[in-house]
Amino acid sequence: MTLEALKPEVEIVLANSAVDVTIRLAQVCELLQQNISYYNWVGFYFINEDNDQELKLHAFAGEPTDHTIIPFGKGICGQVAVSNQNFVVPDVKAQNNYIACSIFVKAEIVIPLFKEGKNIGQIDIDSHTADPFTQADERFLEYINQKVSEIL
């Protein structure tokens, strides 16, 4: 399924207000992970309510991770929490500040999620494919985050 074809599917999942937000986020993660061959792990991190200098994993699809809490500045996700900028990593081995989640991960993309102009979290994608992410992925994930922000 193409990125564009997934947009209405994501909207349907997110619009189902009868389902808890965390479950809807997990369903979006599953939808992306199952339909985009190079999205091997998909997760949403949000600012930790207990410590506003950390990210906390709220929903994901893929292999379980030990990285459920990430300090600001640490790893790709932690850097995005500080920079407020998209971060596309074509080769994770080339990053000094990379937190290894799996020996199979070759690339990562992290897109910040904004609510009322404030960075409140992010979507994180790990890929077992080297350098798979394009500008189309960035725009698609920005779209996903915009739709997510509308239900928060």
Coordinates of C-alpha atoms in Angstrom, one line a residue:
M1 CA 0.0 0.0 0.0
T2 CA 1.3 3.5 -0.9
L3 CA 1.8 6.2 1.7
E4 CA -1.0 8.2 0.1
A5 CA -3.3 5.2 0.2
L6 CA -2.6 4.8 3.9
K7 CA -3.8 8.3 4.9
P8 CA -7.5 7.6 4.9
E9 CA -6.9 4.4 6.8
V10 CA -5.0 6.3 9.5
E11 CA -7.8 8.9 9.6
I12 CA -10.4 6.1 10.2
V13 CA -8.4 4.7 13.1
L14 CA -7.8 8.0 14.7
A15 CA -11.4 9.2 14.3
N16 CA -12.8 6.3 16.3
S17 CA -13.4 8.2 19.6
A18 CA -15.0 5.1 21.2
V19 CA -11.4 3.7 21.5
D20 CA -8.8 5.0 24.0
V21 CA -6.2 7.3 22.4
T22 CA -3.3 5.0 23.4
I23 CA -5.0 2.0 21.6
R24 CA -5.6 4.2 18.5
L25 CA -2.0 5.2 18.5
A26 CA -1.0 1.5 18.7
Q27 CA -3.3 0.7 15.9
V28 CA -1.7 3.4 13.7
C29 CA 1.7 1.9 14.6
E30 CA 0.5 -1.5 13.5
L31 CA -1.1 -0.2 10.3
L32 CA 2.2 1.5 9.3
Q33 CA 4.4 -1.4 10.3
Q34 CA 2.3 -4.0 8.5
N35 CA 1.8 -2.0 5.3
I36 CA 5.1 -0.3 4.6
S37 CA 7.8 -3.0 4.1
Y38 CA 10.7 -0.9 5.4
Y39 CA 8.9 0.3 8.6
N40 CA 10.1 -2.5 10.9
W41 CA 9.4 -0.7 14.2
V42 CA 7.0 2.2 14.7
G43 CA 6.5 4.0 17.9
F44 CA 5.1 7.1 19.5
Y45 CA 7.1 8.8 22.3
F46 CA 5.7 11.7 24.3
I47 CA 7.1 14.0 27.0
N48 CA 7.2 12.0 30.2
E49 CA 4.6 13.4 32.7
D50 CA 6.9 12.6 35.6
N51 CA 10.0 14.3 34.1
D52 CA 9.7 16.9 31.3
Q53 CA 13.3 16.2 30.2
E54 CA 12.5 12.7 29.1
L55 CA 10.5 10.9 26.5
K56 CA 8.2 8.0 27.4
L57 CA 7.1 5.3 24.9
H58 CA 3.3 5.2 24.7
A59 CA 2.5 3.0 21.8
F60 CA 4.5 0.9 19.3
A61 CA 4.4 -2.0 16.8
G62 CA 7.4 -4.3 16.2
E63 CA 9.8 -6.0 18.6
P64 CA 9.6 -4.9 22.2
T65 CA 12.3 -2.4 23.2
D66 CA 14.1 -1.7 26.5
H67 CA 14.1 2.0 25.5
T68 CA 10.8 3.0 27.0
I69 CA 12.3 6.2 28.6
I70 CA 14.8 8.3 26.7
P71 CA 16.5 11.4 28.2
F72 CA 16.4 14.6 26.1
G73 CA 19.6 14.8 24.0
K74 CA 20.2 11.0 24.1
G75 CA 19.9 9.1 20.9
I76 CA 18.1 10.2 17.8
C77 CA 14.8 10.6 19.6
G78 CA 16.4 12.6 22.4
Q79 CA 18.0 14.9 19.9
V80 CA 14.7 15.6 18.1
A81 CA 13.2 16.4 21.5
V82 CA 15.8 19.2 21.8
S83 CA 16.1 20.3 18.2
N84 CA 12.3 20.2 17.2
Q85 CA 13.5 19.2 13.7
N86 CA 13.0 16.0 11.6
F87 CA 15.9 13.7 11.8
V88 CA 16.5 11.2 9.0
V89 CA 19.4 8.7 9.6
P90 CA 20.3 6.7 6.5
D91 CA 22.9 4.7 8.4
V92 CA 22.6 4.4 12.2
K93 CA 26.3 3.1 12.4
A94 CA 27.4 6.6 11.3
Q95 CA 25.7 8.3 14.3
N96 CA 27.8 8.7 17.4
N97 CA 24.7 9.4 19.6
Y98 CA 22.6 6.5 18.4
I99 CA 20.9 4.2 20.9
A100 CA 20.9 0.7 19.4
C101 CA 17.5 -1.0 19.8
S102 CA 18.3 -4.0 17.6
I103 CA 21.2 -5.3 15.7
F104 CA 19.0 -5.4 12.6
V105 CA 18.2 -1.6 12.5
K106 CA 20.1 0.1 9.7
A107 CA 18.2 3.4 9.4
E108 CA 15.8 5.6 11.5
I109 CA 13.5 8.5 11.0
V110 CA 12.1 10.6 13.8
I111 CA 9.5 13.3 13.3
P112 CA 8.5 15.7 16.1
L113 CA 4.8 16.0 17.0
F114 CA 3.5 19.4 17.8
K115 CA 0.4 20.5 19.7
E116 CA -0.4 24.2 19.6
G117 CA 3.2 24.9 18.5
K118 CA 4.8 22.9 21.3
N119 CA 6.9 19.7 20.7
I120 CA 5.0 17.2 22.8
G121 CA 6.4 14.0 21.3
Q122 CA 7.4 12.2 18.2
I123 CA 6.9 9.3 15.8
D124 CA 10.0 7.0 15.5
I125 CA 10.5 4.5 12.7
D126 CA 13.3 2.0 12.6
S127 CA 14.2 0.1 9.4
H128 CA 16.1 -3.0 8.6
T129 CA 16.8 -1.5 5.2
A130 CA 19.7 0.8 4.6
D131 CA 18.7 4.4 3.6
P132 CA 15.0 3.7 2.8
F133 CA 13.5 7.1 3.9
T134 CA 12.6 9.8 1.4
Q135 CA 11.0 13.2 1.6
A136 CA 7.7 11.4 0.9
D137 CA 8.2 9.6 4.2
E138 CA 8.9 12.8 6.0
R139 CA 5.8 14.5 4.6
F140 CA 3.7 11.4 5.3
L141 CA 4.8 11.2 8.9
E142 CA 4.3 14.9 9.4
Y143 CA 0.8 14.4 8.2
I144 CA 0.3 11.5 10.6
N145 CA 1.6 13.6 13.5
Q146 CA -0.8 16.5 12.5
K147 CA -3.7 14.1 12.6
V148 CA -2.6 12.6 16.0
S149 CA -2.3 16.1 17.5
E150 CA -5.9 16.7 16.6
I151 CA -7.1 13.9 18.9
L152 CA -4.8 14.7 21.9

